[in-house]
Coordinates of C-alpha atoms in Angstrom, one line a residue:
X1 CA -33.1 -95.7 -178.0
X2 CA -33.7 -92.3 -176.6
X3 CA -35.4 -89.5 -178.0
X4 CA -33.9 -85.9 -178.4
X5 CA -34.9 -82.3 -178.7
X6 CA -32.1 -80.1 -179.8
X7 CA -32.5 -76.6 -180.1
X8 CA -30.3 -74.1 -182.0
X9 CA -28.7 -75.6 -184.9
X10 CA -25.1 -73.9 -184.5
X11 CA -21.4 -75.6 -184.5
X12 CA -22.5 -76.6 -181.6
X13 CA -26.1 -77.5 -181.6
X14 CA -25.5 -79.5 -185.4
X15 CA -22.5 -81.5 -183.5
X16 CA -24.4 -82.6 -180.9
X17 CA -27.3 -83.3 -183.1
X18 CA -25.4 -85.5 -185.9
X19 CA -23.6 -87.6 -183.1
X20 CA -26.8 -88.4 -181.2
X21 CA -27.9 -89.5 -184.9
X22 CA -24.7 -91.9 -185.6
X23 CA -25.5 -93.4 -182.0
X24 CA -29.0 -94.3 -183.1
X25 CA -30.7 -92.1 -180.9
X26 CA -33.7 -90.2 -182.4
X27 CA -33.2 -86.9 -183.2
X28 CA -35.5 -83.6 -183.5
X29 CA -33.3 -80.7 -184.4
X30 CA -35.2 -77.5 -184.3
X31 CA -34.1 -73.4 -185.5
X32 CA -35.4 -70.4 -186.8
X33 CA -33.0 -70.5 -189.6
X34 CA -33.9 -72.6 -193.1
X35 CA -30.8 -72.9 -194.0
X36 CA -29.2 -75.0 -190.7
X37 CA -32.2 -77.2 -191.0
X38 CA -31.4 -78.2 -194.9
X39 CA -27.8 -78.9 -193.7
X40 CA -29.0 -81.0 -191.1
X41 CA -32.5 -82.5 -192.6
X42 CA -30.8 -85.6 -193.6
X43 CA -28.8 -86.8 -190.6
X44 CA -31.2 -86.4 -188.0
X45 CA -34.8 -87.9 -187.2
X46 CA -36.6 -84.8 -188.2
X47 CA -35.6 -81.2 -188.9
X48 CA -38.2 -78.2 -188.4
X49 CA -37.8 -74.5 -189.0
X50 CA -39.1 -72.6 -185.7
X51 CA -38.6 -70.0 -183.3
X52 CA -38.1 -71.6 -180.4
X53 CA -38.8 -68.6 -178.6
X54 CA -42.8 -69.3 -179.3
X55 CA -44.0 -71.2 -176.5
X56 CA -46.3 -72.8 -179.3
X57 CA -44.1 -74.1 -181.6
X58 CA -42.3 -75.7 -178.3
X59 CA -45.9 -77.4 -177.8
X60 CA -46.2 -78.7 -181.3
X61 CA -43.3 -80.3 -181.6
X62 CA -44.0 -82.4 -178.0
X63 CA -41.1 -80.9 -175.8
X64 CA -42.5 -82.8 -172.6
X65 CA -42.0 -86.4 -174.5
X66 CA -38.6 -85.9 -175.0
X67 CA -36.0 -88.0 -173.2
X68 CA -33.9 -84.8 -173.1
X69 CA -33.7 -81.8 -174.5
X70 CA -30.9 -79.6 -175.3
X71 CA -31.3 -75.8 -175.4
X72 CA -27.7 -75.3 -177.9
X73 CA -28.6 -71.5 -178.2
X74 CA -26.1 -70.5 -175.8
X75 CA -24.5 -67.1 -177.7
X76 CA -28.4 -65.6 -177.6
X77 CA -28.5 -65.5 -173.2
X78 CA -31.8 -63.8 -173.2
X79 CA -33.6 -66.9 -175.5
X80 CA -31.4 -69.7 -174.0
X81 CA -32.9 -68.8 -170.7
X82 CA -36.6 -67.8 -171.9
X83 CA -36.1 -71.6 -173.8
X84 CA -35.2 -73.2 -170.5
X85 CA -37.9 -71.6 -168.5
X86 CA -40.4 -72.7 -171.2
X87 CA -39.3 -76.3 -171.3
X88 CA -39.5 -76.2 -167.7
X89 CA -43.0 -75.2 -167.7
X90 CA -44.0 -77.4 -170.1
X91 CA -43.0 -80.1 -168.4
X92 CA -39.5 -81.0 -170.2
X93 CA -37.9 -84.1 -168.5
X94 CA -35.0 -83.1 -168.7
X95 CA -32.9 -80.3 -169.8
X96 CA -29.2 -79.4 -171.2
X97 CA -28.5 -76.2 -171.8
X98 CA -25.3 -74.5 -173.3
X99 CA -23.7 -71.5 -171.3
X100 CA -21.6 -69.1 -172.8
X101 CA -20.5 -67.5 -169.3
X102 CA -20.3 -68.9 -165.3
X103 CA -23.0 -66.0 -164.7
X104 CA -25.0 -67.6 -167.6
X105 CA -24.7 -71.2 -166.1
X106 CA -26.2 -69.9 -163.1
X107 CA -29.0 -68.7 -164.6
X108 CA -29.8 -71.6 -166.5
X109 CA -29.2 -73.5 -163.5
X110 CA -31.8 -71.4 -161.2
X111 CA -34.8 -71.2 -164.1
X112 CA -34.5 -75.0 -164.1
X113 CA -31.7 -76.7 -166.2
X114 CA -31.0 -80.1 -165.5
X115 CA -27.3 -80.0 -166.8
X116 CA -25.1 -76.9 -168.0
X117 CA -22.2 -77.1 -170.1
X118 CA -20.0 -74.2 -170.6
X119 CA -17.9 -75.7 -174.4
X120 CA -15.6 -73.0 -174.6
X121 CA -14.7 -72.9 -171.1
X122 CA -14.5 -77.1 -171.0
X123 CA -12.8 -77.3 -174.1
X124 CA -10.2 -74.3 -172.5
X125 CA -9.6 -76.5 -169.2
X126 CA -8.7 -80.0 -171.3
X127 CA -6.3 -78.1 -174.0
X128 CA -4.4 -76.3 -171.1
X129 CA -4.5 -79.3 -169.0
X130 CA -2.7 -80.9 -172.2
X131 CA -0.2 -78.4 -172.7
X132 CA 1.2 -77.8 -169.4
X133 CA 1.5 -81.5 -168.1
X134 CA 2.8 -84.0 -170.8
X135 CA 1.3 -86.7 -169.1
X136 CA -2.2 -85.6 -168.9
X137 CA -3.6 -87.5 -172.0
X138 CA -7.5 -85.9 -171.5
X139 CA -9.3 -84.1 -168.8
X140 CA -12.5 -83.9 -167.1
X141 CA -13.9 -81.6 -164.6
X142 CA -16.5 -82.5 -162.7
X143 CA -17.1 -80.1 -160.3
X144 CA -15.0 -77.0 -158.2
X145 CA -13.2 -79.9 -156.3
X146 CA -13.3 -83.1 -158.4
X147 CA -11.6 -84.0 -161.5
X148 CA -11.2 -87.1 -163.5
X149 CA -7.7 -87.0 -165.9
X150 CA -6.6 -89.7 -168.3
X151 CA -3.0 -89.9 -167.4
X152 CA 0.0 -91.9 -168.7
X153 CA 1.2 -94.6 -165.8
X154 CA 4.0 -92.8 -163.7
X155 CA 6.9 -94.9 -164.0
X156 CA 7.2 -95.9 -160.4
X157 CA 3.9 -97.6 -160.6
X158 CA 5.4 -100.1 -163.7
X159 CA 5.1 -104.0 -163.2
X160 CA 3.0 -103.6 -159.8
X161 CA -0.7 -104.1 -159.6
X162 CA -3.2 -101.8 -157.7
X163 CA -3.8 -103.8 -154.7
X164 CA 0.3 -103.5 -154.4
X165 CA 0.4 -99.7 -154.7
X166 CA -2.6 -99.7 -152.5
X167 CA -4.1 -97.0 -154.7
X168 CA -7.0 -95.8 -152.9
X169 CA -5.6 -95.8 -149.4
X170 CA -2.1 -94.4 -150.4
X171 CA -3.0 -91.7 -152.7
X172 CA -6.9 -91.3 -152.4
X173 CA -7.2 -91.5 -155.6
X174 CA -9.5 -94.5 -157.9
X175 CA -8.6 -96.4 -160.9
X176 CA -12.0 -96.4 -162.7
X177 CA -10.2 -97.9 -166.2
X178 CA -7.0 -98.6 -167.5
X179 CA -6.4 -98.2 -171.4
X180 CA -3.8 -101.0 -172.9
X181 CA -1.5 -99.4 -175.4
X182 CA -2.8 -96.3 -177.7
X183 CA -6.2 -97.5 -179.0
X184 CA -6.1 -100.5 -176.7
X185 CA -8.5 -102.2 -174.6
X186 CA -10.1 -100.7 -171.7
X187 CA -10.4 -102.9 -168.7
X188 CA -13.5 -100.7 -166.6
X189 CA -13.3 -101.6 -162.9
X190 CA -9.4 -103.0 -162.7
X191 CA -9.5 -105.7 -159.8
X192 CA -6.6 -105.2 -157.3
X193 CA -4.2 -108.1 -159.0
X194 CA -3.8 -105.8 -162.2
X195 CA -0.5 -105.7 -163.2
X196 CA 0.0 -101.9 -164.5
X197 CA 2.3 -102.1 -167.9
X198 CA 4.4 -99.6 -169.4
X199 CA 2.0 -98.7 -172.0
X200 CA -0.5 -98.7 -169.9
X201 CA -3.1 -95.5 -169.5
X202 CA -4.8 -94.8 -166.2
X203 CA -8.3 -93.1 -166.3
X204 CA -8.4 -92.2 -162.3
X205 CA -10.8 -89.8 -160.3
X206 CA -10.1 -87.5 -157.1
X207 CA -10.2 -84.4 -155.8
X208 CA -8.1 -82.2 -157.7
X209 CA -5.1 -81.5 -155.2
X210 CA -4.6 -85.7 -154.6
X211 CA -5.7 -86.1 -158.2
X212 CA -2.7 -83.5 -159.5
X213 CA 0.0 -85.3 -157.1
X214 CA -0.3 -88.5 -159.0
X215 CA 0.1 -86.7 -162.3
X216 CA 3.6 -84.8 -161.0
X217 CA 4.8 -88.3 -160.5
X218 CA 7.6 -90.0 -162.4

């Protein structure tokens, strides 16, 4: 079990606080408003009404013993960046913070953010990836060049197995999973004898241009 500061109680902050919660982690959820703590009190760890803006109150509650802590008070830029520069300071081991703009995400990531996630922007990326391409089941970016899609098998790839379609050298691409059927089991790690099925979903990672010829497929 891992131990979690989060910061800013929004949509945002409280979603990320109660699913941290239902996975048994332990939870500290911290804002200056009474009433997001009461809506949160009782599916969390602890709740506290602060300003996390105090460098004090980030000391009383221990920020520096927390596994991670996550700075969710992204639509304020000026205190998500004085937050992340405190928690830097104090010694934070390591820190999440919510952007709500690239230029913000820089910041964060230049006054010492361990990780910056952009929400709107992600969330964006995966819908239109969605729309535009029927065979795009999800969608991760994880960086400028890389990308890793949940697709649906292209049908020239049916009844063969990996090490027959030579995957990696043909289309440098990698198979990290393949999904059975909707709701199926995932087999992590395929070996190269996996016969792919027409049911089958492929999770696969690349660099975007190889990664985006394997979804035009049929």
């Amino acid at each position: 079990m891992k131990s979690f500061l989060v910061i800013g109680l929004g949509r945002f902050g409280a979603s990320v606080a109660q699913e941290l919660s239902a996975l048994g982690q332990e939870v500290l959820a911290l804002d200056i408003d009474a009433e997001n703590v009461q809506n949160i009190s009782d599916q969390v760890t602890q709740a506290i009404q602060g300003d996390a803006q105090d460098e004090a109150v980030l000391r009383s509650v221990g920020a520096r013993n927390f596994d991670c802590c996550v700075v969710a008070v992204g639509a304020d830029m000026e205190a998500s960046i004085l937050i992340t520069v405190m928690l830097k300071e104090l010694g934070a081991r390591y820190i999440v913070a919510k952007a709500i703009a690239p230029i913000h995400a820089r910041v964060l990531e230049r006054v010492g953010a361990d990780r910056v996630v952009l929400p709107e922007i992600e969330m964006g990326q995966r819908l239109a990836q969605r729309l535009a391409r029927t065979n795009v089941v999800d969608y991760i970016g994880v960086s400028d060049d890389f990308s890793i899609l949940e697709i649906h098998t292209p049908k020239s790839w049916i009844g063969h197995s990996l090490g027959e379609l030579n995957v990696r050298a043909r289309y440098l691409i990698n198979v990290l999973a393949i999904r059975h059927g909707e709701g199926g089991r995932v087999n992590v790690s395929p070996a190269a004898d996996q016969i792919i099925g027409p049911d089958d979903v492929l999770i696969v990672i690349g660099t975007n241009d190889n990664v985006n010829k394997v979804v035009e497929m049929n």
